[in-house]
XYZ file of C-alpha atoms in Angstrom:
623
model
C 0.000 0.000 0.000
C 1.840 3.299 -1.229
C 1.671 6.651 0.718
C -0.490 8.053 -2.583
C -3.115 5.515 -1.767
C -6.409 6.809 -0.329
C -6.185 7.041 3.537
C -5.531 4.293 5.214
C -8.374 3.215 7.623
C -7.178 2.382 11.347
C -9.916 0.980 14.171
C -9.140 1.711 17.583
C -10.839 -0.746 19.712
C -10.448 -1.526 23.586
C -11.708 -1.935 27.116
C -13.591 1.254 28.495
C -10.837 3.282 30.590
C -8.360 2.109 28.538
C -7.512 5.556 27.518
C -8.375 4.904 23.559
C -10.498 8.157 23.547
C -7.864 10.096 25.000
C -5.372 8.400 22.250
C -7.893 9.400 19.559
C -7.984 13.029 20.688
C -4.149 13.308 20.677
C -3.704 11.659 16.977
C -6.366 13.540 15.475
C -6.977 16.671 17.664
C -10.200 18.627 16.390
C -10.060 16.757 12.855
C -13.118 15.047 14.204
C -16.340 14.173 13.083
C -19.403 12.673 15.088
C -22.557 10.978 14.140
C -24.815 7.747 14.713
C -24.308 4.538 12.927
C -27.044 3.803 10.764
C -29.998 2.996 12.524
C -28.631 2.834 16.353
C -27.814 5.268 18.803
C -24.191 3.776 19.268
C -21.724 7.473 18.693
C -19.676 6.792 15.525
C -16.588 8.996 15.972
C -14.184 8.900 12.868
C -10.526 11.282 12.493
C -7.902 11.807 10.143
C -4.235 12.530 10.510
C -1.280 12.570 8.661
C 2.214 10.821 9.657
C 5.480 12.251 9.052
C 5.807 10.128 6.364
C 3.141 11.628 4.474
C 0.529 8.951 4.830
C -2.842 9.533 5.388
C -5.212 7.799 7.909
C -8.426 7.630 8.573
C -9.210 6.802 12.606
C -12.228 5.135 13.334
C -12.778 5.024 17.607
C -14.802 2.263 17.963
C -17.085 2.023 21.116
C -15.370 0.422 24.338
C -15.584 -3.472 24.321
C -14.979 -5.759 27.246
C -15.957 -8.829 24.933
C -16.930 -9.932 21.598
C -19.717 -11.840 23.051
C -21.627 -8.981 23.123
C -23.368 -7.771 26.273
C -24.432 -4.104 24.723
C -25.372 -2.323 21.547
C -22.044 -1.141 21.479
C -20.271 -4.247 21.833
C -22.205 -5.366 18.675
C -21.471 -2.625 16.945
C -17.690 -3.316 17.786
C -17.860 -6.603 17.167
C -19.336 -6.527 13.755
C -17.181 -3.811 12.433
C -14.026 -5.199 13.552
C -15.197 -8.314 11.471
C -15.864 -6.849 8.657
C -19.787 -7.178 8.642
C -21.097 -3.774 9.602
C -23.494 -2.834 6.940
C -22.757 0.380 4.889
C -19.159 0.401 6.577
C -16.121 -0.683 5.196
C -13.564 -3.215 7.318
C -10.691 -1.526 8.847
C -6.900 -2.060 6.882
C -5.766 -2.281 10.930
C -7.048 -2.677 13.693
C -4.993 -0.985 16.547
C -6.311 -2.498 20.200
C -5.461 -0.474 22.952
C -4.812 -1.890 26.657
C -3.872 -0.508 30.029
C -0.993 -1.301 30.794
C -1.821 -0.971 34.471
C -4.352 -3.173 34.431
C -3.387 -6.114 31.743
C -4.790 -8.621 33.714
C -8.562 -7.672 32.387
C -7.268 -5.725 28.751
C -5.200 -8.431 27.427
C -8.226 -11.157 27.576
C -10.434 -8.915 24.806
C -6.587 -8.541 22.885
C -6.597 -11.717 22.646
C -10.395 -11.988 21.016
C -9.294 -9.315 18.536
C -6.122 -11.279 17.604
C -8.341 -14.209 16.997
C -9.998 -12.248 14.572
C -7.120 -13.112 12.424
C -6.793 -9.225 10.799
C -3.704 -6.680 10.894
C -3.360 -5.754 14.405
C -0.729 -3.664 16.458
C -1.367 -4.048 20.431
C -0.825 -0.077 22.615
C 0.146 -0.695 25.658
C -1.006 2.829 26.578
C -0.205 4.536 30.168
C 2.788 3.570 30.453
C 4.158 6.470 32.631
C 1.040 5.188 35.155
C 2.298 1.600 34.826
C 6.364 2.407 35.758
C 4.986 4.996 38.823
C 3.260 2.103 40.059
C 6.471 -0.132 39.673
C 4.336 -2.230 37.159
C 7.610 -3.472 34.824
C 6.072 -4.855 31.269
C 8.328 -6.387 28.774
C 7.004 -5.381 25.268
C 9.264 -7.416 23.392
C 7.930 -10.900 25.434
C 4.491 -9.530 24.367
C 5.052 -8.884 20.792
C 7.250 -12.302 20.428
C 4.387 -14.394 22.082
C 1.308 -12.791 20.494
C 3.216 -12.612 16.758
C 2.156 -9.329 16.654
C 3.546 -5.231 16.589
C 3.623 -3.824 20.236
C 4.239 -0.140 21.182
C 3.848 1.572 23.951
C 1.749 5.272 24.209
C 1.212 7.424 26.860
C -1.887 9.186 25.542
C -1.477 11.925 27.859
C 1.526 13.216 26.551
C 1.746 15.372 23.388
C 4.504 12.871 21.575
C 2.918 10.028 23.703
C 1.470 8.445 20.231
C 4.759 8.711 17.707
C 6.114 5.360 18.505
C 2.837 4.046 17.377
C 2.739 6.136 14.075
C 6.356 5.325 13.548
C 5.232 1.436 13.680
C 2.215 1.852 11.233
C 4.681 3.269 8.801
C 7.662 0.712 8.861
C 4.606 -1.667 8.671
C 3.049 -0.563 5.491
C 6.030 0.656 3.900
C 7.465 -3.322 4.410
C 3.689 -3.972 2.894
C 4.198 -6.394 5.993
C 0.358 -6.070 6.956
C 0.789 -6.733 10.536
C -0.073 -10.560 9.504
C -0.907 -12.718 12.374
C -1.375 -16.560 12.403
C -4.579 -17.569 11.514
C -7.065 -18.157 14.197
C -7.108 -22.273 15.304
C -10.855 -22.342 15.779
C -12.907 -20.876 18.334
C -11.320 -19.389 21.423
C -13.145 -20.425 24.693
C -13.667 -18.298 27.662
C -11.304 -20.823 29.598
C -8.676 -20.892 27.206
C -8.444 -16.787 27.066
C -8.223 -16.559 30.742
C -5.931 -19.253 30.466
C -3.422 -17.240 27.843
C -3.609 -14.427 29.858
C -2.249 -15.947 32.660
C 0.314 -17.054 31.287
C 1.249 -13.715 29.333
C 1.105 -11.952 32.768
C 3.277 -14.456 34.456
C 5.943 -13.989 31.345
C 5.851 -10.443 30.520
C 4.448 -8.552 33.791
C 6.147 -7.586 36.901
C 3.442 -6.135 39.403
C 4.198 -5.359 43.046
C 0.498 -5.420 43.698
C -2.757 -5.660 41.827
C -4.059 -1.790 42.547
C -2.732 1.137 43.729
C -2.047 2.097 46.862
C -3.608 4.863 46.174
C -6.783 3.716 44.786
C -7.106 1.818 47.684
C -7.186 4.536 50.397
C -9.909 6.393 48.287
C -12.235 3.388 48.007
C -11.915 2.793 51.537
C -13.987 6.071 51.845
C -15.836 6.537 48.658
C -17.116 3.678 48.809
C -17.881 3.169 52.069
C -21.489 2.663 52.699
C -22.166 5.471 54.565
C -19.805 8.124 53.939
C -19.130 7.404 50.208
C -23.101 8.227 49.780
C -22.302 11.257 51.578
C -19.661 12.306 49.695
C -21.129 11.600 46.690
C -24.248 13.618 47.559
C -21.891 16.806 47.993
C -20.881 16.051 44.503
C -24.250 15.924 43.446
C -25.392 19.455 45.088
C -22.290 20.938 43.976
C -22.737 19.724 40.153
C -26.745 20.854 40.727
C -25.908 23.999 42.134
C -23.264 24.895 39.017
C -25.882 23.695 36.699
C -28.583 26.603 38.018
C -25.965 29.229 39.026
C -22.744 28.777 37.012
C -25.496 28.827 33.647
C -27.404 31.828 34.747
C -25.322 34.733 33.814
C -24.335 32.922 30.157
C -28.069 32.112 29.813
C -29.216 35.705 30.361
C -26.487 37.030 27.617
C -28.003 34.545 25.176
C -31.303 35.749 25.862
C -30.137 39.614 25.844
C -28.378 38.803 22.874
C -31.211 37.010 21.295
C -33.150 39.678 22.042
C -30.893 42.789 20.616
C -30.897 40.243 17.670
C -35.022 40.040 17.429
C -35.490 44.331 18.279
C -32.894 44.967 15.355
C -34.336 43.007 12.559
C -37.887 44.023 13.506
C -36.624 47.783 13.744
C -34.880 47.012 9.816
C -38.691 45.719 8.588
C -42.648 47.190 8.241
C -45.033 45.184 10.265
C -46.420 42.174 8.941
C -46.100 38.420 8.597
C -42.629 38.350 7.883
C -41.761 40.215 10.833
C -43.448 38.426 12.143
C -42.100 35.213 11.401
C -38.417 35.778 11.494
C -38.617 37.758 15.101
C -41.214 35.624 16.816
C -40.418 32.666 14.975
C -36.752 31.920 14.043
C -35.205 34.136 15.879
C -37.039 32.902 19.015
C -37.211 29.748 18.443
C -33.262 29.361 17.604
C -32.959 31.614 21.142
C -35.505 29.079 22.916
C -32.624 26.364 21.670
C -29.477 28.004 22.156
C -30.423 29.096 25.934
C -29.873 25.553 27.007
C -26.178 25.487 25.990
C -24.706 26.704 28.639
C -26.923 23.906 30.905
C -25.783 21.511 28.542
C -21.925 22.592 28.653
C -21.923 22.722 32.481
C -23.262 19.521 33.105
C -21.337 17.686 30.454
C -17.674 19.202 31.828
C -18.882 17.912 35.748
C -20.095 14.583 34.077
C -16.634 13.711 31.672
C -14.501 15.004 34.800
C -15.917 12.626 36.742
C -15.839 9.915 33.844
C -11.666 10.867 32.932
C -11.786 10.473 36.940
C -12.642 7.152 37.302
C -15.439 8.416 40.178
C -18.534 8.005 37.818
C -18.270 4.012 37.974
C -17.968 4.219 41.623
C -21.305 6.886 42.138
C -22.869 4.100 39.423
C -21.794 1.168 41.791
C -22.980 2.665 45.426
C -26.698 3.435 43.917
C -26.987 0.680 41.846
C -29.343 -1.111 44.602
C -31.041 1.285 45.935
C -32.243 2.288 42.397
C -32.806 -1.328 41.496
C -35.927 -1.426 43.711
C -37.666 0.880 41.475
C -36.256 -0.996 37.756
C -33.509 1.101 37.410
C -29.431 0.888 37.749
C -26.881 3.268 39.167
C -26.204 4.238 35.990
C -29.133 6.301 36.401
C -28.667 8.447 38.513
C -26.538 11.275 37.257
C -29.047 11.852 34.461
C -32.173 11.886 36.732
C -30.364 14.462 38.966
C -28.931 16.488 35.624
C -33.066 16.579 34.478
C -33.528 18.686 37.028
C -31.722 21.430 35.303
C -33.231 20.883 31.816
C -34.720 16.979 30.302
C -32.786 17.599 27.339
C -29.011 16.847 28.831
C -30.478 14.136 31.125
C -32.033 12.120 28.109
C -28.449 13.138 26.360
C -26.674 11.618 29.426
C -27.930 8.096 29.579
C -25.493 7.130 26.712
C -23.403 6.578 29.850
C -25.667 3.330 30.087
C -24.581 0.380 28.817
C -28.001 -1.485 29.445
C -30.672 -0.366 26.419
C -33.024 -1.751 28.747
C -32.498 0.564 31.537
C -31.215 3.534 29.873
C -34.369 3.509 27.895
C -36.599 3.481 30.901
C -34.713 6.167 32.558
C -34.778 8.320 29.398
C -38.784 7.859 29.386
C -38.976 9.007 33.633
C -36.200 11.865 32.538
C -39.655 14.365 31.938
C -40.779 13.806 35.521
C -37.967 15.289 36.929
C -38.655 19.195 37.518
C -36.649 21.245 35.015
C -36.177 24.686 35.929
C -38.583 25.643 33.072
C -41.327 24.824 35.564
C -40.266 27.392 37.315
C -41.369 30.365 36.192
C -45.131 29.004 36.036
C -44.977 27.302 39.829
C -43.530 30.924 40.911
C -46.600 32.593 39.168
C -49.542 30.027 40.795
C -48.048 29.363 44.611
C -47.508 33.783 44.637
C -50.926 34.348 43.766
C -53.110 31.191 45.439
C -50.967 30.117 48.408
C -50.565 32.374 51.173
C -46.905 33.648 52.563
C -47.296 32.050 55.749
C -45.423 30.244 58.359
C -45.887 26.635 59.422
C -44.719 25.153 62.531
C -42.741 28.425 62.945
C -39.468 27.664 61.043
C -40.763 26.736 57.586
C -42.957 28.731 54.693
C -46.043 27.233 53.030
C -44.891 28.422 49.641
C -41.786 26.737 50.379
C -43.305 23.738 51.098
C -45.803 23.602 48.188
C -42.704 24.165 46.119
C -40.809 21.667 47.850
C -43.951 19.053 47.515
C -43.943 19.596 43.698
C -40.054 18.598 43.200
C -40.977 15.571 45.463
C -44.228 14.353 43.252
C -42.077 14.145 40.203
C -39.271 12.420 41.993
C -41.747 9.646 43.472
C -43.401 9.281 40.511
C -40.400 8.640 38.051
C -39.562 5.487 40.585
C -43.473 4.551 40.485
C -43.268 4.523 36.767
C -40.271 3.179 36.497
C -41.326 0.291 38.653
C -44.437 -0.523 36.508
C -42.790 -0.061 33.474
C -40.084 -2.943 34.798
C -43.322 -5.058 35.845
C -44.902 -4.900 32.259
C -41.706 -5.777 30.451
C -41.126 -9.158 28.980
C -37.800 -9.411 30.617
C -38.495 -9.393 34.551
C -35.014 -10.308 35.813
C -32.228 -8.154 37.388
C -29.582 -7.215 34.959
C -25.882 -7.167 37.029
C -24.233 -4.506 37.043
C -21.096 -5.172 36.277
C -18.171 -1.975 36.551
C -14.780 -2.314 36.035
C -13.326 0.612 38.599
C -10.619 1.849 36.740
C -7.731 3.586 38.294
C -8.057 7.420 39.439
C -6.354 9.627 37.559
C -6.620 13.923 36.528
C -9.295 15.034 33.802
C -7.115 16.266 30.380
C -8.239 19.555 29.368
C -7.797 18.623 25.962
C -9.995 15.753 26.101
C -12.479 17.727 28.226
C -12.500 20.501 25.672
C -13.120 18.041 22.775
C -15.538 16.365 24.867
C -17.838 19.565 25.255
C -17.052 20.910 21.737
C -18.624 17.759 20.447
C -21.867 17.780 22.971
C -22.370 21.121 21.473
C -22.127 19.813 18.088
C -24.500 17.285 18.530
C -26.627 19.474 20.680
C -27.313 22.488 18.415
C -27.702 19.842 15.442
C -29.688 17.338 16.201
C -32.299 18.976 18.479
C -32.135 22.782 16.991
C -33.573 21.690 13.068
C -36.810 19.822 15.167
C -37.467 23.072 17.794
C -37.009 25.484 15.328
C -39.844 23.416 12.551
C -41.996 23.634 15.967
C -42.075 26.840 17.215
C -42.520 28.217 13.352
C -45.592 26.072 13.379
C -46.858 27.167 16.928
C -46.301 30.980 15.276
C -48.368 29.760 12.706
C -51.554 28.666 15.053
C -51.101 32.111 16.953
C -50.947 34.764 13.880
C -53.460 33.287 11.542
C -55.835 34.183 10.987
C -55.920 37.632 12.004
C -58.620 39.547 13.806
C -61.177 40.720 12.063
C -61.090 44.908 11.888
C -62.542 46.150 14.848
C -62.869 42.929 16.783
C -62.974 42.930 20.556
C -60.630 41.119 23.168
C -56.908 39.952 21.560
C -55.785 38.723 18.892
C -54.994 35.285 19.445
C -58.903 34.576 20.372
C -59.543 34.642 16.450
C -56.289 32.709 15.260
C -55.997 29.147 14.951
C -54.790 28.667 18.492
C -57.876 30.488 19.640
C -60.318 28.493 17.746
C -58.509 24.922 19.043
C -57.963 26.694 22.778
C -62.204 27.201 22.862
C -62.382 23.634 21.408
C -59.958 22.189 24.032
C -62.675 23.389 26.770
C -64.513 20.368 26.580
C -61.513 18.326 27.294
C -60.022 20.133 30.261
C -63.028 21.972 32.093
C -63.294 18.672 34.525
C -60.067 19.894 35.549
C -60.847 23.001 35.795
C -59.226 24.654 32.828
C -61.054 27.558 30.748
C -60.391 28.145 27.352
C -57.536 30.845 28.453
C -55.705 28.442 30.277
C -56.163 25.634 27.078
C -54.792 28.522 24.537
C -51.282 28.940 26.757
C -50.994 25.507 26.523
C -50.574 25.657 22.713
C -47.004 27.889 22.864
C -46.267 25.970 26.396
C -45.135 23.310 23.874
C -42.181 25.037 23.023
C -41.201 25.685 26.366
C -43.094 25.136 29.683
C -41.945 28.933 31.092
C -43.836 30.132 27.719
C -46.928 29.997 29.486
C -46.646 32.923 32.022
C -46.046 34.819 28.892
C -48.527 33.126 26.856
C -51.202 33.265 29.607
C -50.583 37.697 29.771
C -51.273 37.350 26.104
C -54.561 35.593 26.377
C -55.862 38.290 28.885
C -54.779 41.153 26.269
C -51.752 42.399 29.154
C -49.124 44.415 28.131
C -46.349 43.486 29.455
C -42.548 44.655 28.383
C -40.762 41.688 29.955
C -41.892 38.347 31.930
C -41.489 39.380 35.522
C -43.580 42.240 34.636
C -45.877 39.502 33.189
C -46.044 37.532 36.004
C -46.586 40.680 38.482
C -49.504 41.814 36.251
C -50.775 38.074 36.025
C -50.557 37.842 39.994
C -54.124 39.596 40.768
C -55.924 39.046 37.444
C -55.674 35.457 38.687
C -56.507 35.716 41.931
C -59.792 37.169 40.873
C -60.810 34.802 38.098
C -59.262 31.775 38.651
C -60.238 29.412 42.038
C -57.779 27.777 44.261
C -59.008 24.647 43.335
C -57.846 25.537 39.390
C -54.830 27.131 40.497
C -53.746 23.421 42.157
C -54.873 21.384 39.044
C -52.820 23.413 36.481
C -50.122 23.265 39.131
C -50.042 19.280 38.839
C -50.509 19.357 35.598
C -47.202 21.372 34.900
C -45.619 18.389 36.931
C -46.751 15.627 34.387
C -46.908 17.005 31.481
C -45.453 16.813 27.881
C -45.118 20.334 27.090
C -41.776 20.332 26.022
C -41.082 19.492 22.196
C -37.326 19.988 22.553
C -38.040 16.705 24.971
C -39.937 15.237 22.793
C -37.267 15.556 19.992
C -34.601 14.736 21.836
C -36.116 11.155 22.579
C -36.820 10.932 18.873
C -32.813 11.734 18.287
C -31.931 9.577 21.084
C -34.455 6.370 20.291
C -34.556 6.883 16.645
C -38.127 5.735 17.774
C -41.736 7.546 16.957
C -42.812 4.953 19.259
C -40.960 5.861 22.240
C -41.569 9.533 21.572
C -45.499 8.479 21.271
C -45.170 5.879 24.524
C -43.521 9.510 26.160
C -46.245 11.688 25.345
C -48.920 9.457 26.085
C -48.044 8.500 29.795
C -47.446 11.894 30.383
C -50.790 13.519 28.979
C -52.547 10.545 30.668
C -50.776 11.144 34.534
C -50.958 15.052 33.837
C -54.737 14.588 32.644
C -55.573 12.279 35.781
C -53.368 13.579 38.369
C -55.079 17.360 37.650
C -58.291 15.793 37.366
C -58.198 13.710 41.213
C -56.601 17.295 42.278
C -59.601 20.005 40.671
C -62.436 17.185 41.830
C -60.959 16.714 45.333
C -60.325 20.198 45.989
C -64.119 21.160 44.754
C -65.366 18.630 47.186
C -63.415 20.206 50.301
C -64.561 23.562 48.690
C -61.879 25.103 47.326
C -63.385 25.379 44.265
């Protein structure tokens, strides 16, 4: 194969914590490019760099394996491209499988799979600098002469930690050598690869002890039963507090910016539809979008630190049985807690999950959490129906209702989740099983490619869907206008109008008139649209949304009852009003039917949750 041949396509394959992401980031820096394989949710990450001998590869990172028995979606994807039988993508010319070199004793079994495989194959032995800190002594050349074939050693950390393995690839193609490999002698068994690795570790490795010393003092708190849940939930408030305050001041110059952008291309055009659509739709609707970036960039920097760590496994590992109980695993966790901030990164989070199973229940529970986009519309209803008083002394009522709210979603994304693992075919326990790799410090680079890609995918695969939406919903509110002279607002005569006086019959059981039906419509695009929406519907004039909500406050009071005030106060706990949600379970599932299964639940808890709450409060006469 001559350097003037097309590039030359390289698979990195591996344990997870094996540092192969890390050694993809140093080879091919931000020459990236990130998608889906066809028809899965499995990341397909592919890079291109050029050696100093002028050849050009193509670097595919392959999801992390622990066997080609595959456990996971990943694994299969793995599996079947290493193989060659990955439809629509092309076998790799090499296959480069990286290993730990502190921790050989579980890396070199899946080497040996891959050299099975019988294909072109160089073995990184990558953290090396870990491995001789730790007085772990490996003898590449014992490893390369036993396993017949190339071994190199990279320290991915390190900006020339990769040359020795570039050098390698060249000598190998230039001798058109291949990186052959004697031809697999039939199917390995489980017994014989434990067996061979054995006996490679007893030849080639020299380890003073199995972990590090290290390691081992951490665990002995972290994962203590008590105190490690303790310690992990100050990680937890800490990454929840950064999430709400660290986003705030970069959310409100996206807004203010959004904003300068919407005043100074409606100041450049004459009213009309338009205008109209480019400042109230696109231009909104790409703000309504882009706001969440900052959420989505805090959240992702706390959750790869903690990956590059090696803590996530071990947060995974200590709630893994208390989140069992309700059909859920460890894994879990993190993107519950991160839907508090926003659905949208939670859902994006549970790729962390190896299970399908669970990580699709968890990304169907995601919506219960409270998002802070609830926010602005529980502020609006406990201000004007629940009285500023104190109970028992020490603690305020609207406190408490507010505090009640965040605690209804929580208990019912564990009741769900526990029906939904009672209806599903498969009724046992799935094991968690962790490997607990070594800790180690976060590399900027790789963090900063990291959130550079969850941008990427962010802005592209959720902003095309919001933006088609919220045109629409600007659609349903301008047209058709009000006739000349016509009393009350607007929106009573549009399409939105019409459906929100149609809707009546639906929702006046719970208690909903046909105002509160019509700021349902543009609480689709975001659940804090309603406050706005609702001022609106009762012809307000209001130059911000505080000043919305303060006009709102005793406009309510008067017209709505307490008893309505409660229903539409559940009803923001269950329901689907987000279509960035929505959309991102479409992106995530590449399923209408989850997205369908989603909505439905939701509508049906939200519609019978409000209803028990409007019926019950009429009968105790708050109605």
């Amino acid at each position: 194969m001559s350097a003037a041949a097309e590039a030359i396509r390289l698979a990195l394959v591996g344990n997870p914590n094996c540092g192969k992401t890390a050694l993809f980031n140093l080879l091919t820096g931000s020459r990236q490019k990130v998608a889906n394989y066809a028809g899965v949710t499995v990341e397909r990450k592919e890079g291109r760099f050029h050696a100093p001998s002028g050849r050009h590869y193509a670097l595919l990172d392959l999801p992390g394996a622990y066997s080609f028995q595959a456990a996971s979606l990943d694994e299969a994807v793995t599996r079947d491209l290493c193989r060659g039988h990955y439809p629509g993508e092309p076998a790799p010319d090499v296959i480069v499988c990286v290993v730990d070199a502190t921790n050989l004793r579980l890396h070199l079994r899946f080497a040996l799979e891959v050299r099975d495989l019988g294909k072109p194959m160089v073995l990184a032995v990558n953290m090396m600098d870990a491995a001789r800190r730790r007085g772990i002594e490996v003898d590449l050349d014992a490893l390369e002469r036993e396993l017949a074939i190339p071994v190199v050693p990279t320290v991915a950390v390190r900006r020339d930690g990769a040359q020795a393995l570039v050098a390698r690839l060249d000598a190998m193609l230039a001798a058109d050598s291949g990186a052959r490999v004697a031809p697999p002698a039939g199917t390995a068994t489980a017994e014989s690869l434990h067996a061979e690795t054995r006996r490679l570790l007893a030849l080639a490795v020299t380890m003073p002890r199995r972990t590090a010393k290290i390691d081992d003092t951490l665990d002995r708190w972290l994962l203590h039963p008590v105190l490690g849940l303790a310690s992990l939930a100050v990680v937890m408030f800490l990454i929840f507090q950064a999430v709400y305050a660290w986003a705030t001041p970069m959310m409100d110059f996206i807004e203010a910016g959004m904003g300068w952008l919407g005043e100074g291309v409606g100041g450049a055009m004459g009213e009309g539809p338009l205008r109209s659509l480019l400042v109230d739709g696109i231009i909104a609707g790409l703000g309504g979008v882009v706001v969440f970036l900052p959420q989505i960039l805090i959240l992702f920097a706390f959750i790869l630190a903690l990956e590059e760590s090696g803590y996530l496994p071990r947060a995974a590992f200590l709630l893994d049985r208390m989140m069992a109980g309700a059909g859920l695993s460890g894994r879990s966790f993190i993107p519950l807690l991160s839907s508090f901030a926003c659905a949208i990164p939670g859902i994006m989070a549970t790729r962390s999950i190896q299970d399908p199973r669970d990580r699709l229940a968890t990304i169907l529970v995601a919506p219960l959490m409270t998002c802070s986009a609830r926010l602005p519309v529980y502020a609006l209803l406990i201000g004007a129906f629940i009285p500023a008083r104190e109970v028992w002394g020490v603690m305020n009522l609207q406190g408490l209702v507010l505090f009640a709210l965040y605690a209804i979603g929580i208990l019912s994304a564990l009741a769900v989740s526990w029906v939904m693992k009672k209806w599903r075919r498969d009724k046992g326990e799935h094991a968690l099983l962790l490997e607990l790799p070594s800790y180690r410090m976060p590399h900027p680079r790789d963090l900063l490619i990291g959130l550079w890609e969850r941008a990427w995918i962010f802005l592209r695969r959720v902003g095309g869907i919001i933006l088609a939406m919220t045109v629409l919903l600007w659609f349903l509110l301008s047209f058709p206008a009000a006739p000349v002279g016509a009393p009350g607002p607007a929106i009573d005569y549009s399409f939105a109008g019409r459906i929100g006086h149609a809707m009546t019959a639906v929702f006046a059981p719970l208690g909903f008139n046909w105002q509160i039906c019509i700021a349902l419509i543009p609480g689709l695009a975001a659940r804090e649209v309603a406050v706005s929406s609702l001022a609106t519907v009762y012809a307000l004039q209001a130059a911000d949304e505080e000043a919305a909500t303060q006009a709102l406050t005793p406009i309510l009071t008067d017209t709505w009852s307490l008893a309505t005030a409660l229903a539409l106060l559940v009803w923001f706990v269950y329901a689907p009003q987000c279509i960035s949600t929505l959309a991102t379970i479409k992106r995530e599932t590449h399923s209408w039917k989850q997205v369908g299964i989603a909505a439905g639940y939701l509508f049906g808890l939200a519609y019978l949750a409000s209803l028990l709450t409007y019926q019950v409060a009429v009968l105790l006469g708050l109605g």
